[in-house]
Short mmCIF file of C-alpha atoms and ligand atoms in Angstrom, two decimals:
data_model
loop_
_atom_site.label_atom_id
_atom_site.label_comp_id
_atom_site.label_asym_id
_atom_site.label_seq_id
_atom_site.Cartn_x
_atom_site.Cartn_y
_atom_site.Cartn_z
CA MET R 650 -11.64 3.76 -0.81
CA ARG R 651 -13.19 5.31 -3.92
CA THR R 652 -16.47 7.12 -3.26
CA PRO R 653 -19.18 5.67 -5.50
CA PHE R 654 -20.24 8.04 -8.26
CA ILE R 655 -23.69 7.89 -9.86
CA ALA R 656 -24.24 10.10 -12.90
CA GLY R 657 -27.48 10.60 -14.80
CA ASN R 658 -27.23 11.36 -18.52
CA TRP R 659 -30.52 12.95 -19.50
CA LYS R 660 -29.55 13.03 -23.19
CA MET R 661 -32.10 15.09 -25.18
CA HIS R 662 -34.92 14.63 -22.68
CA LYS R 663 -36.97 16.90 -20.40
CA THR R 664 -38.40 20.34 -20.94
CA LEU R 665 -37.43 22.84 -18.26
CA ALA R 666 -40.70 22.27 -16.38
CA GLU R 667 -40.14 18.50 -16.46
CA ALA R 668 -36.53 18.96 -15.40
CA ARG R 669 -37.58 20.98 -12.35
CA GLU R 670 -40.11 18.32 -11.42
CA LEU R 671 -37.54 15.53 -11.77
CA VAL R 672 -34.98 17.27 -9.56
CA SER R 673 -37.53 18.10 -6.90
CA ASP R 674 -38.81 14.51 -6.88
CA LEU R 675 -35.23 13.27 -6.68
CA ARG R 676 -34.49 15.62 -3.77
CA ASP R 677 -37.44 14.22 -1.81
CA ARG R 678 -36.36 10.65 -2.47
CA ILE R 679 -32.63 10.88 -1.72
CA GLY R 680 -33.01 12.98 1.46
CA ASP R 681 -29.63 13.45 3.11
CA VAL R 682 -27.99 10.43 1.47
CA SER R 683 -24.26 10.17 2.09
CA GLY R 684 -21.36 8.07 0.88
CA VAL R 685 -22.12 8.59 -2.79
CA GLU R 686 -21.51 11.43 -5.26
CA ILE R 687 -24.49 12.24 -7.46
CA LEU R 688 -24.40 14.06 -10.80
CA VAL R 689 -27.11 15.04 -13.26
CA CYS R 690 -26.31 16.01 -16.86
CA PRO R 691 -29.20 17.90 -18.45
CA PRO R 692 -29.21 19.43 -21.93
CA PHE R 693 -27.06 22.61 -22.15
CA GLN R 694 -29.83 25.15 -21.93
CA HIS R 695 -31.05 23.78 -18.59
CA LEU R 696 -27.66 24.12 -16.89
CA PHE R 697 -28.24 27.57 -15.38
CA PRO R 698 -31.73 26.85 -14.00
CA MET R 699 -30.67 23.38 -12.84
CA ALA R 700 -27.71 24.89 -10.98
CA LYS R 701 -30.30 26.84 -8.96
CA ALA R 702 -32.48 23.78 -8.53
CA VAL R 703 -29.65 21.65 -7.08
CA ALA R 704 -28.10 24.40 -4.93
CA GLY R 705 -27.75 23.10 -1.37
CA LEU R 706 -28.54 19.53 -2.42
CA PRO R 707 -26.04 16.66 -2.63
CA ILE R 708 -26.36 16.75 -6.42
CA MET R 709 -23.72 18.05 -8.83
CA LEU R 710 -24.24 19.26 -12.35
CA GLY R 711 -22.58 18.20 -15.59
CA ALA R 712 -22.80 18.81 -19.34
CA GLN R 713 -23.13 16.12 -21.98
CA ASN R 714 -20.52 17.53 -24.35
CA ALA R 715 -18.19 20.51 -24.89
CA HIS R 716 -16.13 21.96 -27.72
CA HIS R 717 -12.38 21.89 -27.22
CA GLU R 718 -11.82 25.51 -28.21
CA VAL R 719 -12.48 28.24 -25.67
CA GLU R 720 -14.30 30.42 -28.22
CA GLY R 721 -14.61 30.89 -31.95
CA ALA R 722 -16.74 30.48 -35.06
CA PHE R 723 -18.19 27.07 -34.22
CA THR R 724 -21.91 27.39 -34.81
CA GLY R 725 -24.01 25.39 -32.40
CA GLU R 726 -21.17 24.53 -30.03
CA VAL R 727 -20.58 25.34 -26.36
CA SER R 728 -17.16 25.79 -24.72
CA VAL R 729 -15.77 24.65 -21.38
CA PRO R 730 -15.63 28.16 -19.84
CA MET R 731 -19.30 28.67 -20.78
CA ILE R 732 -20.19 25.40 -19.09
CA LYS R 733 -18.11 26.22 -16.04
CA GLU R 734 -19.89 29.56 -15.67
CA THR R 735 -23.18 27.75 -15.09
CA GLY R 736 -21.80 25.99 -12.00
CA ALA R 737 -21.38 22.64 -13.76
CA THR R 738 -18.38 20.63 -12.62
CA HIS R 739 -18.32 17.69 -15.04
CA VAL R 740 -18.52 17.05 -18.79
CA ILE R 741 -19.26 13.74 -20.52
CA VAL R 742 -16.75 13.19 -23.34
CA GLY R 743 -16.95 10.62 -26.10
CA HIS R 744 -20.35 9.10 -25.37
CA SER R 745 -21.01 6.43 -27.97
CA GLU R 746 -23.90 8.49 -29.36
CA ARG R 747 -21.43 11.32 -30.03
CA ARG R 748 -18.92 8.91 -31.52
CA GLY R 749 -21.59 7.29 -33.68
CA TYR R 750 -23.97 10.07 -34.76
CA PHE R 751 -21.53 12.97 -34.67
CA LYS R 752 -18.41 11.11 -35.82
CA GLU R 753 -16.24 12.15 -32.89
CA ASP R 754 -12.97 10.25 -33.11
CA GLY R 755 -9.97 9.70 -30.86
CA GLU R 756 -8.08 12.75 -32.07
CA TRP R 757 -11.07 14.98 -31.42
CA LEU R 758 -11.82 13.39 -28.03
CA ALA R 759 -8.20 13.73 -26.89
CA LYS R 760 -8.57 17.49 -27.40
CA LYS R 761 -11.89 17.55 -25.57
CA VAL R 762 -10.59 15.66 -22.54
CA ARG R 763 -7.69 18.12 -22.27
CA ALA R 764 -9.97 21.14 -22.75
CA VAL R 765 -12.30 19.92 -19.99
CA THR R 766 -9.63 18.98 -17.46
CA GLY R 767 -7.43 21.97 -18.36
CA GLY R 768 -10.49 24.18 -17.88
CA GLY R 769 -10.85 22.94 -14.31
CA LEU R 770 -13.72 20.49 -14.82
CA THR R 771 -13.87 16.72 -14.54
CA ALA R 772 -14.13 14.69 -17.74
CA ILE R 773 -16.24 11.54 -17.79
CA TYR R 774 -14.57 9.79 -20.69
CA CYS R 775 -16.69 7.01 -22.25
CA VAL R 776 -15.36 3.87 -23.88
CA GLY R 777 -17.01 0.68 -25.05
CA GLU R 778 -17.33 -1.83 -27.86
CA THR R 779 -20.17 -2.49 -30.29
CA LEU R 780 -21.95 -5.84 -30.44
CA GLU R 781 -20.05 -6.78 -33.58
CA GLU R 782 -16.76 -5.98 -31.88
CA ARG R 783 -17.69 -8.05 -28.81
CA GLU R 784 -18.80 -10.99 -30.93
CA SER R 785 -15.54 -10.94 -32.86
CA ASP R 786 -13.49 -10.87 -29.64
CA GLN R 787 -12.27 -7.33 -30.12
CA THR R 788 -13.51 -5.85 -26.86
CA GLU R 789 -10.08 -5.69 -25.29
CA ALA R 790 -8.44 -4.24 -28.40
CA VAL R 791 -11.15 -1.59 -28.87
CA VAL R 792 -11.13 -0.43 -25.25
CA THR R 793 -7.33 -0.42 -25.18
CA ARG R 794 -7.27 1.76 -28.30
CA GLN R 795 -9.93 4.13 -26.95
CA ILE R 796 -7.91 4.61 -23.78
CA SER R 797 -4.49 4.92 -25.40
CA GLU R 798 -5.48 7.32 -28.19
CA VAL R 799 -7.12 9.77 -25.78
CA LEU R 800 -5.48 9.54 -22.36
CA GLY R 801 -1.92 10.36 -21.39
CA SER R 802 0.02 11.34 -18.30
CA ASP R 803 -0.64 15.01 -19.12
CA VAL R 804 -4.34 14.50 -18.31
CA PRO R 805 -4.79 15.10 -14.57
CA ALA R 806 -6.08 11.83 -13.11
CA ASP R 807 -7.93 13.64 -10.32
CA ARG R 808 -10.15 15.26 -12.97
CA LEU R 809 -10.97 12.02 -14.70
CA VAL R 810 -13.75 9.45 -14.45
CA ILE R 811 -13.97 6.67 -17.01
CA ALA R 812 -17.29 5.18 -18.05
CA TYR R 813 -17.30 1.73 -19.60
CA GLU R 814 -20.42 1.62 -21.73
CA PRO R 815 -20.75 -1.38 -24.03
CA VAL R 816 -22.60 0.12 -27.01
CA TRP R 817 -24.82 -2.97 -27.30
CA ALA R 818 -26.12 -2.37 -23.78
CA ILE R 819 -27.03 1.31 -24.15
CA GLY R 820 -30.76 1.87 -24.24
CA THR R 821 -31.36 -1.71 -25.33
CA GLY R 822 -32.40 -3.27 -22.04
CA LYS R 823 -29.44 -5.65 -22.40
CA THR R 824 -26.96 -5.27 -19.57
CA ALA R 825 -23.42 -6.59 -19.41
CA SER R 826 -23.26 -9.33 -16.81
CA PRO R 827 -21.41 -8.31 -13.63
CA GLY R 828 -18.55 -10.60 -14.70
CA GLN R 829 -18.32 -9.12 -18.21
CA ALA R 830 -18.41 -5.57 -16.85
CA GLN R 831 -15.87 -6.27 -14.10
CA ALA R 832 -13.45 -7.83 -16.60
CA VAL R 833 -13.39 -4.68 -18.74
CA HIS R 834 -13.20 -2.37 -15.71
CA LYS R 835 -10.22 -4.37 -14.51
CA LEU R 836 -8.59 -4.04 -17.94
CA ILE R 837 -9.16 -0.27 -17.88
CA ARG R 838 -7.61 -0.02 -14.43
CA SER R 839 -4.54 -1.88 -15.58
CA LEU R 840 -4.28 0.36 -18.68
CA LEU R 841 -4.43 3.38 -16.37
CA GLY R 842 -1.60 1.81 -14.41
CA SER R 843 0.54 2.10 -17.55
CA VAL R 844 -0.59 5.65 -18.33
CA TYR R 845 0.02 6.81 -14.74
CA ASP R 846 1.09 4.39 -11.97
CA THR R 847 -0.73 1.80 -9.90
CA ASP R 848 -1.67 4.11 -7.02
CA THR R 849 -3.05 6.72 -9.39
CA ALA R 850 -4.93 4.04 -11.35
CA ASN R 851 -6.47 2.86 -8.09
CA SER R 852 -7.69 6.35 -7.30
CA VAL R 853 -9.68 6.90 -10.54
CA ARG R 854 -13.39 6.09 -10.52
CA LEU R 855 -14.47 3.65 -13.24
CA ILE R 856 -18.20 3.54 -13.78
CA TYR R 857 -20.49 1.26 -15.75
CA GLY R 858 -23.20 2.39 -18.18
CA GLY R 859 -25.70 0.44 -20.26
CA SER R 860 -29.24 -0.34 -19.15
CA MET R 861 -28.48 -0.05 -15.46
CA LYS R 862 -31.68 -0.16 -13.46
CA PRO R 863 -32.70 -0.75 -9.84
CA ALA R 864 -32.97 -4.51 -10.45
CA ASN R 865 -29.36 -4.96 -11.62
CA ALA R 866 -27.58 -2.04 -9.90
CA ALA R 867 -26.51 -3.78 -6.69
CA GLU R 868 -24.79 -6.72 -8.35
CA LEU R 869 -22.96 -4.53 -10.87
CA LEU R 870 -21.90 -2.05 -8.17
CA ALA R 871 -20.69 -4.91 -5.98
CA GLN R 872 -17.86 -5.65 -8.44
CA ALA R 873 -14.39 -4.70 -7.24
CA ASP R 874 -13.55 -2.25 -10.03
CA ILE R 875 -17.02 -0.80 -10.65
CA ASP R 876 -17.22 2.46 -8.74
CA GLY R 877 -20.54 3.76 -9.95
CA ALA R 878 -22.71 4.22 -12.99
CA LEU R 879 -23.56 6.41 -15.93
CA VAL R 880 -27.31 5.98 -16.14
CA GLY R 881 -29.46 6.91 -19.15
CA GLY R 882 -33.07 5.75 -19.28
CA ALA R 883 -33.43 5.00 -15.56
CA CYS R 884 -32.23 8.46 -14.52
CA LEU R 885 -35.29 10.04 -16.13
CA VAL R 886 -37.50 8.44 -13.45
CA ALA R 887 -36.72 9.80 -9.98
CA GLU R 888 -37.78 6.62 -8.22
CA ASP R 889 -35.41 4.47 -10.31
CA PHE R 890 -32.47 6.87 -10.14
CA ALA R 891 -32.91 7.18 -6.37
CA ALA R 892 -32.92 3.39 -6.05
CA ILE R 893 -29.62 3.16 -7.96
CA ILE R 894 -28.17 5.89 -5.73
CA ALA R 895 -29.31 3.93 -2.67
CA ALA R 896 -27.61 0.79 -4.01
CA ALA R 897 -24.35 2.75 -4.41
CA ALA R 898 -24.64 4.25 -0.92
CA SER R 899 -25.05 0.80 0.56
CA LYS R 900 -21.86 -0.32 -1.22
CA THR R 901 -20.07 2.36 0.83
CA ARG R 902 -21.73 1.20 4.06
CA SER R 903 -20.78 -2.42 3.47
CA ALA R 904 -17.16 -1.59 2.55
CA PRO R 905 -14.58 -3.04 4.96
P1 PGA K 1493 -28.98 3.62 -20.73
O1 PGA K 1493 -27.93 4.73 -21.23
O2 PGA K 1493 -28.86 3.56 -19.22
O3 PGA K 1493 -30.31 4.13 -21.19
O4 PGA K 1493 -28.59 2.35 -21.37
C1 PGA K 1493 -26.65 4.82 -20.66
C2 PGA K 1493 -25.88 5.90 -21.35
O5 PGA K 1493 -26.03 6.07 -22.57
O6 PGA K 1493 -25.08 6.62 -20.72
#
């Protein structure tokens, strides 16, 4: 059984004071929740103070990006060892905002996934199609390409989470239907079966992202191949993020 995984991507939100308030509110709301792994991904400069804020809580820490080189003349960038030093355990790689605004492509992301996993952290690798691609029936081809150009059997599967985030659902209030999301998660799992083997593919968490909120979390999380969520907007409100976490924890309780 795969433990549900709920990750919050804060993007470029929250001052340090607001971040502290959010984590303390979240702590009060989740109590001693079990059966679900929880991750928050603040902006880089909050990683050290947030590591202190989550110490002793069932909340892990992740970064939203990393450079693939360990060090060097790369102004404005942050490396995996620097992230690891903060206590963070995860890095989001290939979010559609990074692909779109910062032109990160498959070649670049393949290096990042290897830098993150090789550096001892877990990569949350994001894939997903645009609205235009979905409407022209290219979803399967796009997701297949995004998986095949970046993953390979040299990437340790136990340091990998894959987020399916249809670009048209991110921050738009439009959510993929549970059936649409499940179909792509199932495709990703079968692609992982070719990269690794079936047992390994069955061990990797596949999570959904794109306007997940308390009202739609339970039905998305109930799908067979959806093992959690990468949450944007709703993770900025402790009450909403806690409700999504509770929905994931109850998936564990109702598992056979
Ligand atoms: P959203 O963002 O929940 O605000 O749609 C998800 C994401 O970008 O990871």
